[in-house]
mmCIF file with all atom_site columns, C-alpha atoms in Angstrom:
data_model
loop_
_atom_site.group_PDB
_atom_site.id
_atom_site.type_symbol
_atom_site.label_atom_id
_atom_site.label_alt_id
_atom_site.label_comp_id
_atom_site.label_asym_id
_atom_site.label_entity_id
_atom_site.label_seq_id
_atom_site.pdbx_PDB_ins_code
_atom_site.Cartn_x
_atom_site.Cartn_y
_atom_site.Cartn_z
_atom_site.occupancy
_atom_site.B_iso_or_equiv
_atom_site.pdbx_formal_charge
_atom_site.auth_seq_id
_atom_site.auth_comp_id
_atom_site.auth_asym_id
_atom_site.auth_atom_id
_atom_site.pdbx_PDB_model_num
ATOM 1   C CA . UNK A 1 1   ? 162.101 160.988 84.490 1.00 46.00 ? 5   UNK A CA 1
ATOM 2   C CA . UNK A 1 2   ? 162.856 164.612 84.673 1.00 50.00 ? 6   UNK A CA 1
ATOM 3   C CA . UNK A 1 3   ? 166.323 164.381 86.297 1.00 52.00 ? 7   UNK A CA 1
ATOM 4   C CA . UNK A 1 4   ? 167.275 167.935 85.643 1.00 54.00 ? 8   UNK A CA 1
ATOM 5   C CA . UNK A 1 5   ? 164.580 169.338 87.949 1.00 58.00 ? 9   UNK A CA 1
ATOM 6   C CA . UNK A 1 6   ? 164.999 166.574 90.499 1.00 61.00 ? 10  UNK A CA 1
ATOM 7   C CA . UNK A 1 7   ? 161.276 165.483 89.807 1.00 64.00 ? 11  UNK A CA 1
ATOM 8   C CA . UNK A 1 8   ? 160.303 161.925 89.229 1.00 64.00 ? 12  UNK A CA 1
ATOM 9   C CA . UNK A 1 9   ? 157.056 161.280 87.287 1.00 67.00 ? 13  UNK A CA 1
ATOM 10  C CA . UNK A 1 10  ? 155.978 157.988 88.791 1.00 66.00 ? 14  UNK A CA 1
ATOM 11  C CA . UNK A 1 11  ? 153.250 157.508 86.218 1.00 69.00 ? 15  UNK A CA 1
ATOM 12  C CA . UNK A 1 12  ? 155.861 157.707 83.511 1.00 70.00 ? 16  UNK A CA 1
ATOM 13  C CA . UNK A 1 13  ? 158.033 155.234 85.484 1.00 66.00 ? 17  UNK A CA 1
ATOM 14  C CA . UNK A 1 14  ? 155.161 152.805 85.818 1.00 68.00 ? 18  UNK A CA 1
ATOM 15  C CA . UNK A 1 15  ? 154.334 152.973 82.108 1.00 68.00 ? 19  UNK A CA 1
ATOM 16  C CA . UNK A 1 16  ? 158.071 152.367 81.254 1.00 66.00 ? 20  UNK A CA 1
ATOM 17  C CA . UNK A 1 17  ? 157.957 149.354 83.651 1.00 66.00 ? 21  UNK A CA 1
ATOM 18  C CA . UNK A 1 18  ? 154.864 147.988 81.885 1.00 65.00 ? 22  UNK A CA 1
ATOM 19  C CA . UNK A 1 19  ? 156.564 148.320 78.530 1.00 66.00 ? 23  UNK A CA 1
ATOM 20  C CA . UNK A 1 20  ? 159.674 146.570 79.798 1.00 66.00 ? 24  UNK A CA 1
ATOM 21  C CA . UNK A 1 21  ? 157.547 143.710 81.139 1.00 63.00 ? 25  UNK A CA 1
ATOM 22  C CA . UNK A 1 22  ? 155.993 143.299 77.647 1.00 58.00 ? 26  UNK A CA 1
ATOM 23  C CA . UNK A 1 23  ? 159.427 142.931 75.905 1.00 58.00 ? 27  UNK A CA 1
ATOM 24  C CA . UNK A 1 24  ? 159.996 139.198 76.642 1.00 55.00 ? 28  UNK A CA 1
ATOM 25  C CA . UNK A 1 25  ? 156.483 138.444 75.313 1.00 51.00 ? 29  UNK A CA 1
ATOM 26  C CA . UNK A 1 26  ? 157.127 140.432 72.119 1.00 49.00 ? 30  UNK A CA 1
ATOM 27  C CA . UNK A 1 27  ? 160.413 138.547 71.576 1.00 49.00 ? 31  UNK A CA 1
ATOM 28  C CA . UNK A 1 28  ? 159.008 135.087 72.015 1.00 46.00 ? 32  UNK A CA 1
ATOM 29  C CA . UNK A 1 29  ? 157.865 133.316 68.835 1.00 43.00 ? 33  UNK A CA 1
ATOM 30  C CA . UNK A 1 30  ? 154.224 132.305 68.825 1.00 43.00 ? 34  UNK A CA 1
ATOM 31  C CA . UNK A 1 31  ? 152.849 134.930 71.232 1.00 44.00 ? 35  UNK A CA 1
ATOM 32  C CA . UNK A 1 32  ? 149.187 134.295 71.891 1.00 42.00 ? 36  UNK A CA 1
ATOM 33  C CA . UNK A 1 33  ? 146.948 135.924 69.343 1.00 41.00 ? 37  UNK A CA 1
ATOM 34  C CA . UNK A 1 34  ? 144.351 137.045 71.810 1.00 42.00 ? 38  UNK A CA 1
ATOM 35  C CA . UNK A 1 35  ? 146.903 138.801 73.972 1.00 44.00 ? 39  UNK A CA 1
ATOM 36  C CA . UNK A 1 36  ? 146.067 142.419 74.486 1.00 50.00 ? 40  UNK A CA 1
ATOM 37  C CA . UNK A 1 37  ? 147.882 145.444 76.004 1.00 61.00 ? 41  UNK A CA 1
ATOM 38  C CA . UNK A 1 38  ? 144.747 147.471 76.837 1.00 74.00 ? 42  UNK A CA 1
ATOM 39  C CA . UNK A 1 39  ? 145.027 147.462 80.626 1.00 86.00 ? 43  UNK A CA 1
ATOM 40  C CA . UNK A 1 40  ? 147.283 150.007 82.472 1.00 89.00 ? 44  UNK A CA 1
ATOM 41  C CA . UNK A 1 41  ? 147.888 149.009 86.159 1.00 91.00 ? 45  UNK A CA 1
ATOM 42  C CA . UNK A 1 42  ? 147.611 152.653 87.352 1.00 89.00 ? 46  UNK A CA 1
ATOM 43  C CA . UNK A 1 43  ? 144.387 153.176 85.639 1.00 88.00 ? 47  UNK A CA 1
ATOM 44  C CA . UNK A 1 44  ? 143.023 149.801 87.018 1.00 90.00 ? 48  UNK A CA 1
ATOM 45  C CA . UNK A 1 45  ? 144.207 150.693 90.517 1.00 90.00 ? 49  UNK A CA 1
ATOM 46  C CA . UNK A 1 46  ? 142.458 154.110 90.374 1.00 90.00 ? 50  UNK A CA 1
ATOM 47  C CA . UNK A 1 47  ? 139.227 152.820 88.829 1.00 90.00 ? 51  UNK A CA 1
ATOM 48  C CA . UNK A 1 48  ? 138.909 149.775 91.083 1.00 91.00 ? 52  UNK A CA 1
ATOM 49  C CA . UNK A 1 49  ? 140.332 151.247 94.198 1.00 91.00 ? 53  UNK A CA 1
ATOM 50  C CA . UNK A 1 50  ? 143.231 148.843 94.361 1.00 91.00 ? 54  UNK A CA 1
ATOM 51  C CA . UNK A 1 51  ? 145.477 150.280 97.002 1.00 90.00 ? 55  UNK A CA 1
ATOM 52  C CA . UNK A 1 52  ? 148.620 148.141 96.234 1.00 90.00 ? 56  UNK A CA 1
ATOM 53  C CA . UNK A 1 53  ? 150.179 148.955 92.913 1.00 90.00 ? 57  UNK A CA 1
ATOM 54  C CA . UNK A 1 54  ? 151.690 145.421 92.799 1.00 91.00 ? 58  UNK A CA 1
ATOM 55  C CA . UNK A 1 55  ? 148.094 143.952 92.968 1.00 93.00 ? 59  UNK A CA 1
ATOM 56  C CA . UNK A 1 56  ? 147.010 146.285 90.064 1.00 93.00 ? 60  UNK A CA 1
ATOM 57  C CA . UNK A 1 57  ? 150.153 145.122 88.043 1.00 93.00 ? 61  UNK A CA 1
ATOM 58  C CA . UNK A 1 58  ? 149.168 141.478 88.576 1.00 94.00 ? 62  UNK A CA 1
ATOM 59  C CA . UNK A 1 59  ? 145.572 142.191 87.455 1.00 94.00 ? 63  UNK A CA 1
ATOM 60  C CA . UNK A 1 60  ? 146.840 144.065 84.335 1.00 93.00 ? 64  UNK A CA 1
ATOM 61  C CA . UNK A 1 61  ? 149.079 141.096 83.519 1.00 93.00 ? 65  UNK A CA 1
ATOM 62  C CA . UNK A 1 62  ? 146.281 138.559 83.831 1.00 94.00 ? 66  UNK A CA 1
ATOM 63  C CA . UNK A 1 63  ? 143.870 140.795 81.855 1.00 93.00 ? 67  UNK A CA 1
ATOM 64  C CA . UNK A 1 64  ? 146.514 141.427 79.043 1.00 92.00 ? 68  UNK A CA 1
ATOM 65  C CA . UNK A 1 65  ? 147.013 137.679 78.759 1.00 92.00 ? 69  UNK A CA 1
ATOM 66  C CA . UNK A 1 66  ? 143.490 136.114 78.817 1.00 91.00 ? 70  UNK A CA 1
ATOM 67  C CA . UNK A 1 67  ? 143.171 132.442 79.458 1.00 91.00 ? 71  UNK A CA 1
ATOM 68  C CA . UNK A 1 68  ? 146.830 132.127 80.171 1.00 92.00 ? 72  UNK A CA 1
ATOM 69  C CA . UNK A 1 69  ? 147.623 130.533 83.522 1.00 93.00 ? 73  UNK A CA 1
ATOM 70  C CA . UNK A 1 70  ? 150.348 132.342 85.522 1.00 94.00 ? 74  UNK A CA 1
ATOM 71  C CA . UNK A 1 71  ? 152.069 130.565 88.307 1.00 92.00 ? 75  UNK A CA 1
ATOM 72  C CA . UNK A 1 72  ? 152.935 132.166 91.619 1.00 92.00 ? 76  UNK A CA 1
ATOM 73  C CA . UNK A 1 73  ? 156.629 131.746 90.635 1.00 92.00 ? 77  UNK A CA 1
ATOM 74  C CA . UNK A 1 74  ? 156.292 133.336 87.280 1.00 92.00 ? 78  UNK A CA 1
ATOM 75  C CA . UNK A 1 75  ? 154.393 136.327 88.689 1.00 93.00 ? 79  UNK A CA 1
ATOM 76  C CA . UNK A 1 76  ? 156.889 136.750 91.459 1.00 90.00 ? 80  UNK A CA 1
ATOM 77  C CA . UNK A 1 77  ? 159.796 136.572 89.022 1.00 90.00 ? 81  UNK A CA 1
ATOM 78  C CA . UNK A 1 78  ? 158.105 139.019 86.645 1.00 90.00 ? 82  UNK A CA 1
ATOM 79  C CA . UNK A 1 79  ? 157.364 141.603 89.273 1.00 89.00 ? 83  UNK A CA 1
ATOM 80  C CA . UNK A 1 80  ? 160.241 141.049 91.610 1.00 89.00 ? 84  UNK A CA 1
ATOM 81  C CA . UNK A 1 81  ? 158.710 140.011 94.832 1.00 87.00 ? 85  UNK A CA 1
ATOM 82  C CA . UNK A 1 82  ? 158.388 136.617 96.728 1.00 88.00 ? 86  UNK A CA 1
ATOM 83  C CA . UNK A 1 83  ? 155.935 134.009 95.708 1.00 85.00 ? 87  UNK A CA 1
ATOM 84  C CA . UNK A 1 84  ? 154.243 134.315 99.047 1.00 89.00 ? 88  UNK A CA 1
ATOM 85  C CA . UNK A 1 85  ? 153.550 138.005 98.319 1.00 91.00 ? 89  UNK A CA 1
ATOM 86  C CA . UNK A 1 86  ? 151.664 136.955 95.283 1.00 92.00 ? 90  UNK A CA 1
ATOM 87  C CA . UNK A 1 87  ? 149.071 135.131 97.475 1.00 92.00 ? 91  UNK A CA 1
ATOM 88  C CA . UNK A 1 88  ? 148.753 138.316 99.598 1.00 93.00 ? 92  UNK A CA 1
ATOM 89  C CA . UNK A 1 89  ? 148.342 140.603 96.602 1.00 94.00 ? 93  UNK A CA 1
ATOM 90  C CA . UNK A 1 90  ? 145.792 138.190 95.094 1.00 93.00 ? 94  UNK A CA 1
ATOM 91  C CA . UNK A 1 91  ? 143.853 138.516 98.326 1.00 93.00 ? 95  UNK A CA 1
ATOM 92  C CA . UNK A 1 92  ? 143.941 142.300 98.203 1.00 93.00 ? 96  UNK A CA 1
ATOM 93  C CA . UNK A 1 93  ? 143.003 142.161 94.509 1.00 94.00 ? 97  UNK A CA 1
ATOM 94  C CA . UNK A 1 94  ? 139.980 140.024 95.131 1.00 93.00 ? 98  UNK A CA 1
ATOM 95  C CA . UNK A 1 95  ? 138.787 142.296 97.963 1.00 93.00 ? 99  UNK A CA 1
ATOM 96  C CA . UNK A 1 96  ? 138.897 145.185 95.626 1.00 93.00 ? 100 UNK A CA 1
ATOM 97  C CA . UNK A 1 97  ? 137.146 143.355 92.843 1.00 93.00 ? 101 UNK A CA 1
ATOM 98  C CA . UNK A 1 98  ? 134.467 142.237 95.256 1.00 94.00 ? 102 UNK A CA 1
ATOM 99  C CA . UNK A 1 99  ? 133.267 145.808 95.600 1.00 92.00 ? 103 UNK A CA 1
ATOM 100 C CA . UNK A 1 100 ? 132.181 145.592 91.932 1.00 91.00 ? 104 UNK A CA 1
ATOM 101 C CA . UNK A 1 101 ? 130.916 142.034 92.074 1.00 90.00 ? 105 UNK A CA 1
ATOM 102 C CA . UNK A 1 102 ? 133.934 140.879 90.046 1.00 91.00 ? 106 UNK A CA 1
ATOM 103 C CA . UNK A 1 103 ? 135.613 138.678 92.661 1.00 87.00 ? 107 UNK A CA 1
ATOM 104 C CA . UNK A 1 104 ? 135.119 135.682 90.428 1.00 90.00 ? 108 UNK A CA 1
ATOM 105 C CA . UNK A 1 105 ? 137.190 137.154 87.581 1.00 92.00 ? 109 UNK A CA 1
ATOM 106 C CA . UNK A 1 106 ? 140.418 135.842 88.956 1.00 94.00 ? 110 UNK A CA 1
ATOM 107 C CA . UNK A 1 107 ? 140.424 132.049 88.765 1.00 93.00 ? 111 UNK A CA 1
ATOM 108 C CA . UNK A 1 108 ? 142.889 129.971 90.703 1.00 92.00 ? 112 UNK A CA 1
ATOM 109 C CA . UNK A 1 109 ? 144.014 126.541 89.649 1.00 90.00 ? 113 UNK A CA 1
ATOM 110 C CA . UNK A 1 110 ? 145.414 124.421 92.425 1.00 89.00 ? 114 UNK A CA 1
ATOM 111 C CA . UNK A 1 111 ? 149.175 124.177 92.295 1.00 85.00 ? 115 UNK A CA 1
ATOM 112 C CA . UNK A 1 112 ? 149.145 125.821 88.800 1.00 89.00 ? 116 UNK A CA 1
ATOM 113 C CA . UNK A 1 113 ? 148.420 129.541 89.154 1.00 92.00 ? 117 UNK A CA 1
ATOM 114 C CA . UNK A 1 114 ? 145.941 132.234 88.239 1.00 94.00 ? 118 UNK A CA 1
ATOM 115 C CA . UNK A 1 115 ? 144.110 133.297 85.187 1.00 94.00 ? 119 UNK A CA 1
ATOM 116 C CA . UNK A 1 116 ? 141.285 135.509 83.894 1.00 94.00 ? 120 UNK A CA 1
ATOM 117 C CA . UNK A 1 117 ? 138.967 134.215 81.114 1.00 93.00 ? 121 UNK A CA 1
ATOM 118 C CA . UNK A 1 118 ? 138.750 135.990 77.745 1.00 92.00 ? 122 UNK A CA 1
ATOM 119 C CA . UNK A 1 119 ? 135.002 136.471 78.458 1.00 93.00 ? 123 UNK A CA 1
ATOM 120 C CA . UNK A 1 120 ? 135.716 138.199 81.778 1.00 93.00 ? 124 UNK A CA 1
ATOM 121 C CA . UNK A 1 121 ? 138.287 140.359 80.024 1.00 93.00 ? 125 UNK A CA 1
ATOM 122 C CA . UNK A 1 122 ? 135.523 141.643 77.702 1.00 93.00 ? 126 UNK A CA 1
ATOM 123 C CA . UNK A 1 123 ? 133.321 142.393 80.671 1.00 92.00 ? 127 UNK A CA 1
ATOM 124 C CA . UNK A 1 124 ? 136.162 144.283 82.366 1.00 92.00 ? 128 UNK A CA 1
ATOM 125 C CA . UNK A 1 125 ? 136.816 146.254 79.118 1.00 91.00 ? 129 UNK A CA 1
ATOM 126 C CA . UNK A 1 126 ? 133.083 147.212 78.952 1.00 91.00 ? 130 UNK A CA 1
ATOM 127 C CA . UNK A 1 127 ? 133.170 148.247 82.628 1.00 90.00 ? 131 UNK A CA 1
ATOM 128 C CA . UNK A 1 128 ? 136.229 150.403 82.125 1.00 87.00 ? 132 UNK A CA 1
ATOM 129 C CA . UNK A 1 129 ? 134.775 151.958 79.033 1.00 86.00 ? 133 UNK A CA 1
ATOM 130 C CA . UNK A 1 130 ? 131.619 152.928 80.941 1.00 88.00 ? 134 UNK A CA 1
ATOM 131 C CA . UNK A 1 131 ? 133.500 154.176 83.955 1.00 84.00 ? 135 UNK A CA 1
ATOM 132 C CA . UNK A 1 132 ? 135.754 156.355 81.774 1.00 80.00 ? 136 UNK A CA 1
ATOM 133 C CA . UNK A 1 133 ? 132.743 157.826 80.082 1.00 81.00 ? 137 UNK A CA 1
ATOM 134 C CA . UNK A 1 134 ? 131.376 159.004 83.347 1.00 81.00 ? 138 UNK A CA 1
ATOM 135 C CA . UNK A 1 135 ? 134.623 159.531 85.164 1.00 64.00 ? 139 UNK A CA 1
ATOM 136 C CA . UNK A 1 136 ? 136.294 162.772 85.955 1.00 58.00 ? 140 UNK A CA 1
ATOM 137 C CA . UNK A 1 137 ? 139.303 164.038 83.959 1.00 56.00 ? 141 UNK A CA 1
ATOM 138 C CA . UNK A 1 138 ? 141.755 162.622 86.467 1.00 50.00 ? 142 UNK A CA 1
ATOM 139 C CA . UNK A 1 139 ? 140.885 159.053 85.404 1.00 50.00 ? 143 UNK A CA 1
ATOM 140 C CA . UNK A 1 140 ? 141.382 159.954 81.723 1.00 46.00 ? 144 UNK A CA 1
ATOM 141 C CA . UNK A 1 141 ? 144.796 161.508 82.555 1.00 49.00 ? 145 UNK A CA 1
ATOM 142 C CA . UNK A 1 142 ? 145.756 158.297 84.343 1.00 48.00 ? 146 UNK A CA 1
ATOM 143 C CA . UNK A 1 143 ? 144.768 156.097 81.535 1.00 47.00 ? 147 UNK A CA 1
ATOM 144 C CA . UNK A 1 144 ? 147.097 157.975 79.146 1.00 49.00 ? 148 UNK A CA 1
#
């Protein structure tokens, strides 16, 4: 944040929030080996047209932890909103993914939670790479 000028860089704040969210996983012993940190919520939101940043943050969390089931309670605690809001954000997320025929990427397990398979993570990574190759500079700026 640039406090001296009274300007807040929201991209920087979001990147800091993402890094803070990663801290508990880095401190836990036995963190999953296939866990990645390739997915930036702001970039995902811009690329996929996700209007709610909280939905993009949930997607980034699921993509960064492939094959790991996240309950509504754990997602709500992680991001600081009610567990009912998770259901609403998942609905928005699936609607955004449906535009790219990716609605099936987010799997729901009854009374357990949500996850994205490792195979779907690779498909998403390839999609992002191809989109960034043909995207305007603004998407490249968001990704960094």
